[in-house]
Amino acid sequence: PEPPRAAPPVPSAGQLRFDNGDVVAIHGPGLVGRAPRAAEDELVMHLVPIADDTRSISKTHFAIGIDAQGLFVSDHGSTNGTSILRAGGVIAAPADAPVRLVAGDRIVFGDRFADVL
């Protein structure tokens, strides 16, 4: 008999703490915005709506994901863009180009932000 195969490793959840105090555990692909909505061909596990009276964030502002190396983010074609604050510097998150995140990063989107825990 063949020895049993080990299951592939499952990425541990990443967490984001939004500026309103909400903490969201990320276990797979997700979308964040005022009223995030996946395209027909887009598979997501998380839709994270963020209240935004100033309308500084887009309906679907950025995509978030996790793999064996951790969290990553990419802008979703938003009007005001998405950037990452890391160690005093700013990293632009272009549309549909994932940027790897590390604990301590701050995702800035419109007038809002989320910290990577």
C-alpha positions as protocol buffer text, in pm:
chain_id: "A"
residue {
  index: 1
  type: PRO
  ca { x: 0 y: 0 z: 0 }
}
residue {
  index: 2
  type: GLU
  ca { x: 101 y: 358 z: -69 }
}
residue {
  index: 3
  type: PRO
  ca { x: 184 y: 577 z: 234 }
}
residue {
  index: 4
  type: PRO
  ca { x: -74 y: 848 z: 300 }
}
residue {
  index: 5
  type: ARG
  ca { x: -2 y: 1186 z: 146 }
}
residue {
  index: 6
  type: ALA
  ca { x: 21 y: 1491 z: 363 }
}
residue {
  index: 7
  type: ALA
  ca { x: -239 y: 1757 z: 299 }
}
residue {
  index: 8
  type: PRO
  ca { x: -100 y: 2074 z: 142 }
}
residue {
  index: 9
  type: PRO
  ca { x: -26 y: 2343 z: 397 }
}
residue {
  index: 10
  type: VAL
  ca { x: -310 y: 2587 z: 453 }
}
residue {
  index: 11
  type: PRO
  ca { x: -201 y: 2948 z: 489 }
}
residue {
  index: 12
  type: SER
  ca { x: -266 y: 3088 z: 832 }
}
residue {
  index: 13
  type: ALA
  ca { x: -511 y: 3373 z: 844 }
}
residue {
  index: 14
  type: GLY
  ca { x: -382 y: 3722 z: 800 }
}
residue {
  index: 15
  type: GLN
  ca { x: -558 y: 4004 z: 982 }
}
residue {
  index: 16
  type: LEU
  ca { x: -640 y: 4363 z: 899 }
}
residue {
  index: 17
  type: ARG
  ca { x: -741 y: 4622 z: 1160 }
}
residue {
  index: 18
  type: PHE
  ca { x: -940 y: 4900 z: 997 }
}
residue {
  index: 19
  type: ASP
  ca { x: -937 y: 5260 z: 1121 }
}
residue {
  index: 20
  type: ASN
  ca { x: -1283 y: 5210 z: 1275 }
}
residue {
  index: 21
  type: GLY
  ca { x: -1142 y: 4934 z: 1501 }
}
residue {
  index: 22
  type: ASP
  ca { x: -1287 y: 4638 z: 1310 }
}
residue {
  index: 23
  type: VAL
  ca { x: -1052 y: 4342 z: 1272 }
}
residue {
  index: 24
  type: VAL
  ca { x: -1104 y: 4110 z: 975 }
}
residue {
  index: 25
  type: ALA
  ca { x: -930 y: 3772 z: 941 }
}
residue {
  index: 26
  type: ILE
  ca { x: -835 y: 3697 z: 581 }
}
residue {
  index: 27
  type: HIS
  ca { x: -846 y: 3330 z: 479 }
}
residue {
  index: 28
  type: GLY
  ca { x: -863 y: 3373 z: 101 }
}
residue {
  index: 29
  type: PRO
  ca { x: -927 y: 3625 z: -175 }
}
residue {
  index: 30
  type: GLY
  ca { x: -1140 y: 3923 z: -84 }
}
residue {
  index: 31
  type: LEU
  ca { x: -1254 y: 4268 z: -190 }
}
residue {
  index: 32
  type: VAL
  ca { x: -1273 y: 4585 z: 18 }
}
residue {
  index: 33
  type: GLY
  ca { x: -1471 y: 4901 z: -61 }
}
residue {
  index: 34
  type: ARG
  ca { x: -1792 y: 5094 z: 3 }
}
residue {
  index: 35
  type: ALA
  ca { x: -2002 y: 4817 z: -155 }
}
residue {
  index: 36
  type: PRO
  ca { x: -1757 y: 4556 z: -286 }
}
residue {
  index: 37
  type: ARG
  ca { x: -1878 y: 4326 z: -558 }
}
residue {
  index: 38
  type: ALA
  ca { x: -1699 y: 4050 z: -743 }
}
residue {
  index: 39
  type: ALA
  ca { x: -1699 y: 4032 z: -1121 }
}
residue {
  index: 40
  type: GLU
  ca { x: -1864 y: 3726 z: -1275 }
}
residue {
  index: 41
  type: ASP
  ca { x: -1531 y: 3551 z: -1326 }
}
residue {
  index: 42
  type: GLU
  ca { x: -1383 y: 3658 z: -990 }
}
residue {
  index: 43
  type: LEU
  ca { x: -1376 y: 3411 z: -700 }
}
residue {
  index: 44
  type: VAL
  ca { x: -1377 y: 3572 z: -355 }
}
residue {
  index: 45
  type: MET
  ca { x: -1426 y: 3450 z: 1 }
}
residue {
  index: 46
  type: HIS
  ca { x: -1451 y: 3791 z: 167 }
}
residue {
  index: 47
  type: LEU
  ca { x: -1650 y: 4103 z: 81 }
}
residue {
  index: 48
  type: VAL
  ca { x: -1558 y: 4374 z: 331 }
}
residue {
  index: 49
  type: PRO
  ca { x: -1786 y: 4680 z: 311 }
}
residue {
  index: 50
  type: ILE
  ca { x: -1647 y: 4999 z: 465 }
}
residue {
  index: 51
  type: ALA
  ca { x: -1876 y: 5290 z: 554 }
}
residue {
  index: 52
  type: ASP
  ca { x: -1746 y: 5606 z: 385 }
}
residue {
  index: 53
  type: ASP
  ca { x: -1962 y: 5916 z: 404 }
}
residue {
  index: 54
  type: THR
  ca { x: -1699 y: 6122 z: 218 }
}
residue {
  index: 55
  type: ARG
  ca { x: -1699 y: 5877 z: -75 }
}
residue {
  index: 56
  type: SER
  ca { x: -1320 y: 5881 z: -84 }
}
residue {
  index: 57
  type: ILE
  ca { x: -1314 y: 5506 z: -146 }
}
residue {
  index: 58
  type: SER
  ca { x: -1451 y: 5324 z: -447 }
}
residue {
  index: 59
  type: LYS
  ca { x: -1733 y: 5070 z: -436 }
}
residue {
  index: 60
  type: THR
  ca { x: -1472 y: 4798 z: -489 }
}
residue {
  index: 61
  type: HIS
  ca { x: -1145 y: 4965 z: -391 }
}
residue {
  index: 62
  type: PHE
  ca { x: -882 y: 4694 z: -345 }
}
residue {
  index: 63
  type: ALA
  ca { x: -835 y: 4319 z: -352 }
}
residue {
  index: 64
  type: ILE
  ca { x: -672 y: 4128 z: -67 }
}
residue {
  index: 65
  type: GLY
  ca { x: -543 y: 3774 z: -71 }
}
residue {
  index: 66
  type: ILE
  ca { x: -332 y: 3525 z: 120 }
}
residue {
  index: 67
  type: ASP
  ca { x: -104 y: 3244 z: 17 }
}
residue {
  index: 68
  type: ALA
  ca { x: 171 y: 3040 z: 182 }
}
residue {
  index: 69
  type: GLN
  ca { x: 393 y: 3351 z: 195 }
}
residue {
  index: 70
  type: GLY
  ca { x: 132 y: 3575 z: 361 }
}
residue {
  index: 71
  type: LEU
  ca { x: -96 y: 3861 z: 261 }
}
residue {
  index: 72
  type: PHE
  ca { x: -90 y: 4063 z: -58 }
}
residue {
  index: 73
  type: VAL
  ca { x: -297 y: 4354 z: -187 }
}
residue {
  index: 74
  type: SER
  ca { x: -372 y: 4513 z: -525 }
}
residue {
  index: 75
  type: ASP
  ca { x: -577 y: 4813 z: -622 }
}
residue {
  index: 76
  type: HIS
  ca { x: -900 y: 4724 z: -801 }
}
residue {
  index: 77
  type: GLY
  ca { x: -899 y: 5018 z: -1045 }
}
residue {
  index: 78
  type: SER
  ca { x: -1011 y: 5264 z: -776 }
}
residue {
  index: 79
  type: THR
  ca { x: -1042 y: 5637 z: -832 }
}
residue {
  index: 80
  type: ASN
  ca { x: -813 y: 5745 z: -546 }
}
residue {
  index: 81
  type: GLY
  ca { x: -566 y: 5457 z: -555 }
}
residue {
  index: 82
  type: THR
  ca { x: -420 y: 5230 z: -288 }
}
residue {
  index: 83
  type: SER
  ca { x: -80 y: 5261 z: -123 }
}
residue {
  index: 84
  type: ILE
  ca { x: 120 y: 5088 z: 146 }
}
residue {
  index: 85
  type: LEU
  ca { x: 306 y: 5274 z: 421 }
}
residue {
  index: 86
  type: ARG
  ca { x: 608 y: 5071 z: 530 }
}
residue {
  index: 87
  type: ALA
  ca { x: 897 y: 5187 z: 750 }
}
residue {
  index: 88
  type: GLY
  ca { x: 847 y: 5553 z: 662 }
}
residue {
  index: 89
  type: GLY
  ca { x: 817 y: 5490 z: 288 }
}
residue {
  index: 90
  type: VAL
  ca { x: 523 y: 5470 z: 50 }
}
residue {
  index: 91
  type: ILE
  ca { x: 466 y: 5184 z: -194 }
}
residue {
  index: 92
  type: ALA
  ca { x: 204 y: 5230 z: -465 }
}
residue {
  index: 93
  type: ALA
  ca { x: -27 y: 4932 z: -518 }
}
residue {
  index: 94
  type: PRO
  ca { x: -107 y: 4951 z: -889 }
}
residue {
  index: 95
  type: ALA
  ca { x: -426 y: 4807 z: -1033 }
}
residue {
  index: 96
  type: ASP
  ca { x: -411 y: 4430 z: -1064 }
}
residue {
  index: 97
  type: ALA
  ca { x: -43 y: 4409 z: -956 }
}
residue {
  index: 98
  type: PRO
  ca { x: -17 y: 4238 z: -615 }
}
residue {
  index: 99
  type: VAL
  ca { x: 208 y: 4391 z: -350 }
}
residue {
  index: 100
  type: ARG
  ca { x: 328 y: 4162 z: -70 }
}
residue {
  index: 101
  type: LEU
  ca { x: 232 y: 4284 z: 280 }
}
residue {
  index: 102
  type: VAL
  ca { x: 418 y: 4242 z: 609 }
}
residue {
  index: 103
  type: ALA
  ca { x: 305 y: 4290 z: 967 }
}
residue {
  index: 104
  type: GLY
  ca { x: 314 y: 4660 z: 1052 }
}
residue {
  index: 105
  type: ASP
  ca { x: 222 y: 4778 z: 703 }
}
residue {
  index: 106
  type: ARG
  ca { x: -61 y: 5028 z: 667 }
}
residue {
  index: 107
  type: ILE
  ca { x: -287 y: 5006 z: 362 }
}
residue {
  index: 108
  type: VAL
  ca { x: -409 y: 5356 z: 273 }
}
residue {
  index: 109
  type: PHE
  ca { x: -715 y: 5381 z: 50 }
}
residue {
  index: 110
  type: GLY
  ca { x: -894 y: 5712 z: 1 }
}
residue {
  index: 111
  type: ASP
  ca { x: -930 y: 5879 z: 343 }
}
residue {
  index: 112
  type: ARG
  ca { x: -923 y: 5541 z: 520 }
}
residue {
  index: 113
  type: PHE
  ca { x: -660 y: 5289 z: 628 }
}
residue {
  index: 114
  type: ALA
  ca { x: -611 y: 4935 z: 754 }
}
residue {
  index: 115
  type: ASP
  ca { x: -314 y: 4803 z: 952 }
}
residue {
  index: 116
  type: VAL
  ca { x: -168 y: 4459 z: 879 }
}
residue {
  index: 117
  type: LEU
  ca { x: -147 y: 4258 z: 1203 }
}
